[in-house]
Coordinates of C-alpha atoms in Angstrom, one line a residue:
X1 CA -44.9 2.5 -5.9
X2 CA -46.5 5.3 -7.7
X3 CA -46.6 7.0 -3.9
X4 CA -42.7 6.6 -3.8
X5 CA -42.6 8.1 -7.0
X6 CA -44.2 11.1 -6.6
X7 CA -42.7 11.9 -3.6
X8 CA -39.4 11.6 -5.0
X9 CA -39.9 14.4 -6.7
X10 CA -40.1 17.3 -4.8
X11 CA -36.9 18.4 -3.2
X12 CA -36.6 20.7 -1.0
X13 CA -34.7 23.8 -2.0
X14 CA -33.4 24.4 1.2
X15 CA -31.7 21.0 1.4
X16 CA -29.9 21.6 -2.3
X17 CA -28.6 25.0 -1.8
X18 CA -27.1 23.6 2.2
X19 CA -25.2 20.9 -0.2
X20 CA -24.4 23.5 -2.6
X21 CA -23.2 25.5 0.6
X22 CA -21.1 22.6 1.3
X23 CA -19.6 22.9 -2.1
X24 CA -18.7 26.4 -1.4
X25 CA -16.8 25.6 1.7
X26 CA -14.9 22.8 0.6
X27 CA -13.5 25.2 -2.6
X28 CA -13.1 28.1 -0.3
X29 CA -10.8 25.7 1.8
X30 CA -8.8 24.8 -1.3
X31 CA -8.9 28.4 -2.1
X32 CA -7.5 29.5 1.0
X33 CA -4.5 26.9 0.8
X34 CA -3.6 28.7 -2.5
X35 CA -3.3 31.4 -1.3
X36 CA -0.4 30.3 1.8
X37 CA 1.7 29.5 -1.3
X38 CA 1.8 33.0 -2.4
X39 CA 2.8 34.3 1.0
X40 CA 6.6 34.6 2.1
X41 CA 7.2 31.8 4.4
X42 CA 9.5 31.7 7.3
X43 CA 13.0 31.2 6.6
X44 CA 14.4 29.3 9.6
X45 CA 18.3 29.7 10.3
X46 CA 20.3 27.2 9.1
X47 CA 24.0 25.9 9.5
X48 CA 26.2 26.2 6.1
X49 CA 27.7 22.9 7.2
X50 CA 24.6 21.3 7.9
X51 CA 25.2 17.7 6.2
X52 CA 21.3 17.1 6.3
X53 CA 20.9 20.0 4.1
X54 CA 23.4 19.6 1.2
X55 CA 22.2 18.0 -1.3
X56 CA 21.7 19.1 -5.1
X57 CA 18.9 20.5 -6.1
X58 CA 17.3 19.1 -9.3
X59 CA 15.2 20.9 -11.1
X60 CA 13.3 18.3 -12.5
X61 CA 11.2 16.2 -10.2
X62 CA 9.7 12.8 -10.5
X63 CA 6.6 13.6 -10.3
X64 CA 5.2 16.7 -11.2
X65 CA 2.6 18.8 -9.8
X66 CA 0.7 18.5 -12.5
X67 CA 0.8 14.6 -12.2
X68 CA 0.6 14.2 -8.9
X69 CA -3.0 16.2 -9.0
X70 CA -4.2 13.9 -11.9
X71 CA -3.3 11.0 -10.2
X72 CA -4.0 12.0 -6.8
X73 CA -7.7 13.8 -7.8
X74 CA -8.7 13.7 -11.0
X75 CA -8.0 9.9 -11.8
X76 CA -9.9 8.7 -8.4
X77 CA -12.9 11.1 -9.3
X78 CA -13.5 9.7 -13.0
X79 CA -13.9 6.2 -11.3
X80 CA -16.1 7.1 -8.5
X81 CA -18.0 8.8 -11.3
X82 CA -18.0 5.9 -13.7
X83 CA -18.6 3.4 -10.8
X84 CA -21.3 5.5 -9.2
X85 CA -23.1 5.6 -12.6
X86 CA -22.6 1.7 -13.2
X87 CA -22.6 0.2 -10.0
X88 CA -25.3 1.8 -8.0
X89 CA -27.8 0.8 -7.2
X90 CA -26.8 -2.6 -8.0
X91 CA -28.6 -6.4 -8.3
X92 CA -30.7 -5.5 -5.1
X93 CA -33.1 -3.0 -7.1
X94 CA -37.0 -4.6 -7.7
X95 CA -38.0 -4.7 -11.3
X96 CA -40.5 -1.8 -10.5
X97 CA -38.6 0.6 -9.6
X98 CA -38.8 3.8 -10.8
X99 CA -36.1 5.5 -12.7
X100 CA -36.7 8.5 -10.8
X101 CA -35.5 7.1 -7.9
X102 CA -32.5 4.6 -9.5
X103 CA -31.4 7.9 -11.3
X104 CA -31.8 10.0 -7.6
X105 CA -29.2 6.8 -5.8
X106 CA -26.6 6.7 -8.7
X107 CA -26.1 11.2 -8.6
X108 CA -26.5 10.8 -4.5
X109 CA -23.7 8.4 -4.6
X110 CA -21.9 10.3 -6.9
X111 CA -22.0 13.7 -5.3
X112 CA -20.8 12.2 -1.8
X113 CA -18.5 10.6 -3.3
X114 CA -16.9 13.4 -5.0
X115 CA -17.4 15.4 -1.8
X116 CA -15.5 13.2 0.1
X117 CA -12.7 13.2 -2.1
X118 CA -12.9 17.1 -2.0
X119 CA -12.9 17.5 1.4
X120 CA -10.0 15.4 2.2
X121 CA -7.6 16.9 -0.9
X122 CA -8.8 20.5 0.1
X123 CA -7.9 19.7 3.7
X124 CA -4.6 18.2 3.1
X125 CA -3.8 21.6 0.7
X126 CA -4.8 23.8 3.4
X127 CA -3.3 22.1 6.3
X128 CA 0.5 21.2 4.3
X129 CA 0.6 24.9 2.8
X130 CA -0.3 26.3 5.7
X131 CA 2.4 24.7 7.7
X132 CA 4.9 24.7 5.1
X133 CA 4.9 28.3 5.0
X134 CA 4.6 28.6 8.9
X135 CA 7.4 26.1 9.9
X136 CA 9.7 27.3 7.2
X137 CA 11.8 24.2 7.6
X138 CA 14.7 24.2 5.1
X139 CA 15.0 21.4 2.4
X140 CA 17.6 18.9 2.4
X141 CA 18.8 20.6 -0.9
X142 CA 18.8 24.4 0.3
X143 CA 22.5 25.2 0.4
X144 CA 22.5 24.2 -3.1
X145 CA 19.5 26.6 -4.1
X146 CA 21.2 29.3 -1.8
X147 CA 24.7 29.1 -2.8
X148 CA 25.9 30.9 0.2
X149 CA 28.2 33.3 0.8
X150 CA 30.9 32.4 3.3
X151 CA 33.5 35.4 2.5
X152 CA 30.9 36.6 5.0
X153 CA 30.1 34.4 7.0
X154 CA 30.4 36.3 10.4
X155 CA 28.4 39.3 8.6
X156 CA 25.0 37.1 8.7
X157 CA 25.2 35.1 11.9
X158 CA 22.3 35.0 13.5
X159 CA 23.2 32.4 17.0
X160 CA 25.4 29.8 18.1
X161 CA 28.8 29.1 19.4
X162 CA 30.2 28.6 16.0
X163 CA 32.7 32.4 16.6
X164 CA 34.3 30.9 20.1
X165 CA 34.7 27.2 18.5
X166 CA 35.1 27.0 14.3
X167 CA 33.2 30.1 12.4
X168 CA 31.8 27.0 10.4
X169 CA 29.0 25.8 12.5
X170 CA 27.6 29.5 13.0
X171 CA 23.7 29.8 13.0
X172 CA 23.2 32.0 9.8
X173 CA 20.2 33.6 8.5
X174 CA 18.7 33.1 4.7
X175 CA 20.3 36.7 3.7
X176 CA 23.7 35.0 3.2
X177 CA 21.8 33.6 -0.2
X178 CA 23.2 34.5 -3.1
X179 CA 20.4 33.0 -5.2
X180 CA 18.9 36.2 -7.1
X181 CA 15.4 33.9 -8.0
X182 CA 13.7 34.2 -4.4
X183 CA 11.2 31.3 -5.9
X184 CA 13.6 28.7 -6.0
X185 CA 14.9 30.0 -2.8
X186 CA 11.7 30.6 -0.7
X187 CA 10.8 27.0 -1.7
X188 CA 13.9 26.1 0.0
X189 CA 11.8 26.5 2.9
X190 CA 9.0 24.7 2.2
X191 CA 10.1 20.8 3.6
X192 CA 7.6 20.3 6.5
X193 CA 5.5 18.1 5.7
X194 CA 5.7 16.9 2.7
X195 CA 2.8 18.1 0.3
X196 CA 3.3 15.2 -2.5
X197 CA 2.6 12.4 0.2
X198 CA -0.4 14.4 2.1
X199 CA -2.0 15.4 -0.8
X200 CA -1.1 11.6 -2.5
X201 CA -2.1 10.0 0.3
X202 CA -5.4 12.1 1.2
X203 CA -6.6 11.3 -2.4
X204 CA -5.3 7.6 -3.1
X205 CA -6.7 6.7 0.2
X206 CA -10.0 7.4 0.3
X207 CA -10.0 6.5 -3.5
X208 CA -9.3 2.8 -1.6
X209 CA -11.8 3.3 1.0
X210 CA -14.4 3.6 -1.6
X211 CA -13.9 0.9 -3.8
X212 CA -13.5 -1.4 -0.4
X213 CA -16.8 -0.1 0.1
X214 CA -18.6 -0.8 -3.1
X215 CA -17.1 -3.6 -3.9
X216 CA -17.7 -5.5 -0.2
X217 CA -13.6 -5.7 0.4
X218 CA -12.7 -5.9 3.6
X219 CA -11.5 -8.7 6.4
X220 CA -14.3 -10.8 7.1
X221 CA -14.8 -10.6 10.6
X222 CA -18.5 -11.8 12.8
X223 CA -21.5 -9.5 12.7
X224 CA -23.6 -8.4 15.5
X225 CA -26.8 -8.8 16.3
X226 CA -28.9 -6.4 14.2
X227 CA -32.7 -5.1 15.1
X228 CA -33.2 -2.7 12.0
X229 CA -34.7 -3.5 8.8
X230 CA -32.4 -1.1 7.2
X231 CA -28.9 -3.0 8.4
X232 CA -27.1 -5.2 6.5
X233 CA -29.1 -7.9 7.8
X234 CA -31.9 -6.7 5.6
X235 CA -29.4 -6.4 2.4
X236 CA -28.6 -10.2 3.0
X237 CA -32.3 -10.7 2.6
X238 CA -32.6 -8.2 -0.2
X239 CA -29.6 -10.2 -1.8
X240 CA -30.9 -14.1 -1.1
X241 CA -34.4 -13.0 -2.0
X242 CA -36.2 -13.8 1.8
X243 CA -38.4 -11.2 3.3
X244 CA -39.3 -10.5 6.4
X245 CA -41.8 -8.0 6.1
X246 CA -44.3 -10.8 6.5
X247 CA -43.9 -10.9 10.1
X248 CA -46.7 -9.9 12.4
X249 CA -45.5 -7.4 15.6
X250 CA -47.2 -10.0 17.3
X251 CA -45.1 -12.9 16.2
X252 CA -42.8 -14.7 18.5
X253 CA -39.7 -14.7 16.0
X254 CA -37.5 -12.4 16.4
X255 CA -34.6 -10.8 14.5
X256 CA -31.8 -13.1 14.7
X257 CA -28.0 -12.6 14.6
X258 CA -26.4 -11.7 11.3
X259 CA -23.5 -14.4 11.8
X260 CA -26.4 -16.5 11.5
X261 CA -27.3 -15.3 7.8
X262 CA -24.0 -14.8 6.4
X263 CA -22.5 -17.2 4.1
X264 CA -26.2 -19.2 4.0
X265 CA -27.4 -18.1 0.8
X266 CA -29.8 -21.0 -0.5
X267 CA -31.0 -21.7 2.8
X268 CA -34.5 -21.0 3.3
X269 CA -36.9 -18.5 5.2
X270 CA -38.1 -20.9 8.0
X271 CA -33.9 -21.8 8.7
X272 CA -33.2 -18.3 9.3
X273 CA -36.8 -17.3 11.6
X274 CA -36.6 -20.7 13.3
X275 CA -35.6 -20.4 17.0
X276 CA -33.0 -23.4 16.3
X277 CA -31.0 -21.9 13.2
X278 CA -27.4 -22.1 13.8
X279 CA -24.3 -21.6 11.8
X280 CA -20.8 -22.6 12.4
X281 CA -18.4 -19.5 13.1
X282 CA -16.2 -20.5 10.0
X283 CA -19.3 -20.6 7.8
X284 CA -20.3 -16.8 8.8
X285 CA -18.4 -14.8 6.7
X286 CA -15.5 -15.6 3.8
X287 CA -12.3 -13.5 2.1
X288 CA -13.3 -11.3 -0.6
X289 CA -11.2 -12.5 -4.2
X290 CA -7.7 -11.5 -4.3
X291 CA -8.1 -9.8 -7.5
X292 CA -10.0 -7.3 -5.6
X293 CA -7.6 -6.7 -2.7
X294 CA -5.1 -5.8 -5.5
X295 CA -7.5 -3.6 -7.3
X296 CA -8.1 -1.8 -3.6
X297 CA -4.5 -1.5 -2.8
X298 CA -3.2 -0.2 -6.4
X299 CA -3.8 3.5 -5.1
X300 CA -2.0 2.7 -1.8
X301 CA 0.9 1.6 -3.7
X302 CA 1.0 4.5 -6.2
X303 CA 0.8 7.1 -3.1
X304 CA 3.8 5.3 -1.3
X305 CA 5.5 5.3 -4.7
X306 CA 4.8 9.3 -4.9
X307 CA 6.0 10.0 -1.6
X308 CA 9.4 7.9 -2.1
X309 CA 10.3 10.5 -5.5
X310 CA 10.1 13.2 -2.7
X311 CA 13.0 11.6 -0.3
X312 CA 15.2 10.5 -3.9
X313 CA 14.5 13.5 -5.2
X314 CA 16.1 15.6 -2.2
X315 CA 12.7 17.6 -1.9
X316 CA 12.3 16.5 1.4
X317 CA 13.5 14.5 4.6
X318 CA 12.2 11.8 5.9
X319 CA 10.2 13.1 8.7
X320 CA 8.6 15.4 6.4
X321 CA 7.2 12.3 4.4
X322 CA 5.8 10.6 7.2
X323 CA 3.9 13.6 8.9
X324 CA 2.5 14.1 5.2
X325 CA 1.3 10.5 5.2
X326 CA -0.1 10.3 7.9
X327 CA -1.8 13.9 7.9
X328 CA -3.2 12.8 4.4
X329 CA -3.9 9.8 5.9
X330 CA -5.7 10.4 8.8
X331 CA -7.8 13.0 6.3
X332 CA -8.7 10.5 4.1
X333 CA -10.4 8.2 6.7
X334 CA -12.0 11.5 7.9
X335 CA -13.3 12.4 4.7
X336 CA -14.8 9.2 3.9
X337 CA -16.7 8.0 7.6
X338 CA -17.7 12.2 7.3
X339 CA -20.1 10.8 4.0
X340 CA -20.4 7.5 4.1
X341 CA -21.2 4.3 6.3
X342 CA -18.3 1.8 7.8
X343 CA -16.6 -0.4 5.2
X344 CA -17.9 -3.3 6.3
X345 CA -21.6 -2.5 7.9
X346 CA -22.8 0.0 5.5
X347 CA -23.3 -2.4 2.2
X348 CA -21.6 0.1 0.1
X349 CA -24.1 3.1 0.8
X350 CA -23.3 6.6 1.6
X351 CA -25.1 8.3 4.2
X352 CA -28.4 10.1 3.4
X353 CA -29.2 13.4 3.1
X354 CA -30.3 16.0 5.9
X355 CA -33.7 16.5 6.6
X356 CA -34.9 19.7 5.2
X357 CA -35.7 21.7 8.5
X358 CA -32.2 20.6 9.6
X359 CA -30.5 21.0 6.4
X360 CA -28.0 24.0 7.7
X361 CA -28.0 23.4 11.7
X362 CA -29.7 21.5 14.8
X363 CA -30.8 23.3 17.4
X364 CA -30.0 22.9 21.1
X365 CA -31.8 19.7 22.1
X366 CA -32.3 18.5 18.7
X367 CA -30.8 15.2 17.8
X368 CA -28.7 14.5 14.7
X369 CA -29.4 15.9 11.4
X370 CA -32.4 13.8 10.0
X371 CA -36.2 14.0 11.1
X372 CA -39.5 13.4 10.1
X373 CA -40.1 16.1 7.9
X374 CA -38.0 14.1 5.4
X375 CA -36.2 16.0 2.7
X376 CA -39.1 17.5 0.7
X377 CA -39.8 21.2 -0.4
X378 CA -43.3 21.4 1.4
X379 CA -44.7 19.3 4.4
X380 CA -46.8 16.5 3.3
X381 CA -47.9 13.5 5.4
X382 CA -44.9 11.5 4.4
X383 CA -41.2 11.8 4.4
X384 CA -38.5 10.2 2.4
X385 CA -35.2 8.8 2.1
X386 CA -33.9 11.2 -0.6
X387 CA -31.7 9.2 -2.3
X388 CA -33.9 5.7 -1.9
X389 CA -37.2 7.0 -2.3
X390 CA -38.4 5.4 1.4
X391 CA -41.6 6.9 2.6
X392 CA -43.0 7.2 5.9
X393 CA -46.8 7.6 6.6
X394 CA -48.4 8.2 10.1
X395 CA -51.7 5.4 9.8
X396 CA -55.1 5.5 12.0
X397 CA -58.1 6.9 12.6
X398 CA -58.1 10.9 11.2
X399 CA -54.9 10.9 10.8
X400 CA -54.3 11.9 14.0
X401 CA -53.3 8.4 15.8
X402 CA -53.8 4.8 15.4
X403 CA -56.3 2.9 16.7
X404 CA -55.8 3.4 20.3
X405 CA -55.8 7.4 19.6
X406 CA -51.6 7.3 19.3
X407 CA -50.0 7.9 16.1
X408 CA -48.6 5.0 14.4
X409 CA -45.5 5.2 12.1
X410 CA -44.6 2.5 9.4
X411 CA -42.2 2.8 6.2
X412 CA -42.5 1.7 3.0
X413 CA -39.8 1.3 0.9
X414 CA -39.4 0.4 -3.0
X415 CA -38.8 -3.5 -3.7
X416 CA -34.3 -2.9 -3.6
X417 CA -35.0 -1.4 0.0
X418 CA -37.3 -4.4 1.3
X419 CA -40.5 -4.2 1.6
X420 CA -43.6 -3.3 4.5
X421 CA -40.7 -2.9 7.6
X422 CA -42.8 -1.7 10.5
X423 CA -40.9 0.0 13.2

């Protein structure tokens, strides 16, 4: 244990300042969205008898931004800061843990966490401004905020048949405005999509997708088989208090199916390793309390509330809504698998960190962004999970090989992680 400890405490510098690089991006990207809503967007043409586009314009909206970024950011990172700090790393930890590494899996947890949420607000910012002020789509109040000028109607057409049929359905451009605040006018022309429900539904979203992943909500559905001591499998064991780092390489048991685990948890050691252990399907896996569905689906219902104040407040139609739902959305889900295992196979972990060497790229011919050399500042004989404490020591002769003169590579982990997993 003392071994864990001590290598937990040498982090590489490298590997800190790539995740403070990865900071720097994210706000960069936030930073850059900013800035397409101080550019003049394009002002499509638009017909002055354009039903679609007449309604009033109220000054006052439902929701704010300034509420709709509290709700949509700020809200969801308190509690993933709150539950990271509570939560994590839960009733799996050993008694002998050190502090050191409980303290290094609550601020990992909390960093990805907030990095997610980062990454997928900053992208929906940067991708809705930056189409908003490319499509230039006109609102569905911008006559109202234009109060055009028909006297001269004829003076600012710009296409259409409107001069051989009725003057009325001309094509004109934006310069028939008589609105003398080109604010409220250039936002006239900011409808598509709809930056309440991306931004709404890029925050809310993933603020979902996190507590269905700490708190184990999700469908039950049938494992797979599982061969690694780090899978859920091994969290069942961590959780029911079975090992099975007891187990010889030359044993003939062998890892069995995790739908033959679930739902068994006062069964004992010799039921699951016996060749004969079965389980009824319906006795694999079980619903999660309703309470906690409701809990998960009380940002979902406040982003759906958001985005319907944009389509009663005129602010947008209802095309623009959907393509901002589902670009915030599909951001959100993006966002969270970018930093953290699947819902219902990752036991409520994030992913680790990079090893050091590959802590700002992989080579050609390199696979994936974790190695050997572990996450520490120097190169010792051991590497480790940075946010677990796991260590991995090459065993045999002079340290160059096992017995047999080949090296031989076993992990040991602190007692939350399971203990002596060979692999």
């Amino acid at each position: 244990m003392n071994t864990v400890a001590a290598g937990a405490g040498r982090l590489s510098k490298r590997l800190m300042l790539s995740y403070v690089l990865d900071w720097i991006v994210i706000i960069v990207i936030a930073v850059v969205g900013a800035l397409f809503t101080l550019i003049t967007p394009n002002r499509r043409p638009f017909s002055p008898v354009d039903a679609s586009i007449s309604f009033p314009y109220r000054e006052k909206e439902t929701i704010s931004t300034i509420v709709l970024v509290i709700v949509s950011l700020v809200v969801p990172a308190v509690v993933i800061f709150v539950v990271s700090l509570l939560f994590v790393p839960g009733p799996t930890l050993g008694k002998g843990t050190p502090k050191s590494l409980i303290w290094r899996r609550k601020l990992w947890e909390w960093n990805t966490g907030w990095m997610g949420l980062a990454l997928a607000c900053a992208g929906a910012f940067l991708l809705t401004d930056g189409m908003k002020a490319t499509f230039g789509k006109p609102r569905p109040d911008l006559l109202s905020r234009c109060n055009p000028d028909l006297g001269n109607i004829q003076k600012y057409a710009v296409g259409g048949y409107g001069d051989q049929i009725n003057e009325g359905i001309l094509l004109v451009s934006w310069h028939i405005c008589r609105q003398t605040d080109m604010k409220i006018l250039d936002d006239g022309f900011y409808s598509f999509p709809s930056g309440h429900s991306s931004l709404s539904w890029a925050g809310l979203t993933y603020f979902t997708l996190f507590l269905c992943s700490k708190f184990a909500i999700a469908i039950p559905f049938l494992a797979p088989h599982t061969f690694t001591p780090d899978s859920a499998a091994a969290t069942f064991f961590r959780r029911t208090g079975h090992s099975r780092g007891n187990h010889s390489s030359n044993s003939q048991s062998k890892d069995i199916p995790l739908s033959n685990l679930a739902g068994h948890p006062d069964s004992t050691a010799q039921q699951f390793h016996g060749p004969s252990a079965t389980v009824q399907l319906r006795n694999q896996a079980a619903a999660p309390p309703v309470y906690l569905l409701v809990l998960a689906f009380i940002p979902i219902g406040a982003a759906i509330y958001i985005s319907s104040t944009r389509y009663s407040d005129f602010r947008h139609h209802g095309f623009d809504i959907i393509a901002g739902s589902l670009l915030g959305f599909a951001l959100a889900w993006f966002s969270f698998r970018w930093y953290h295992l699947p819902v219902r196979q990752g036991a409520g972990w994030s992913w680790g960190a990079r090893s050091r060497d590959r802590a700002f790229a992989v080579p050609v011919g390199v696979h994936g962004y974790v190695g050997h050399e572990g996450w520490q500042n120097e190169k010792p004989s051991y590497a480790a999970d940075v946010e677990s404490g796991r260590i991995m020591t090459s065993q045999g002769g002079t340290g160059a090989g096992g017995p047999n003169g080949t090296a031989q590579t076993q992990y040991y982990q602190p007692q939350h992680e399971g203990v002596g997993h060979r692999v």
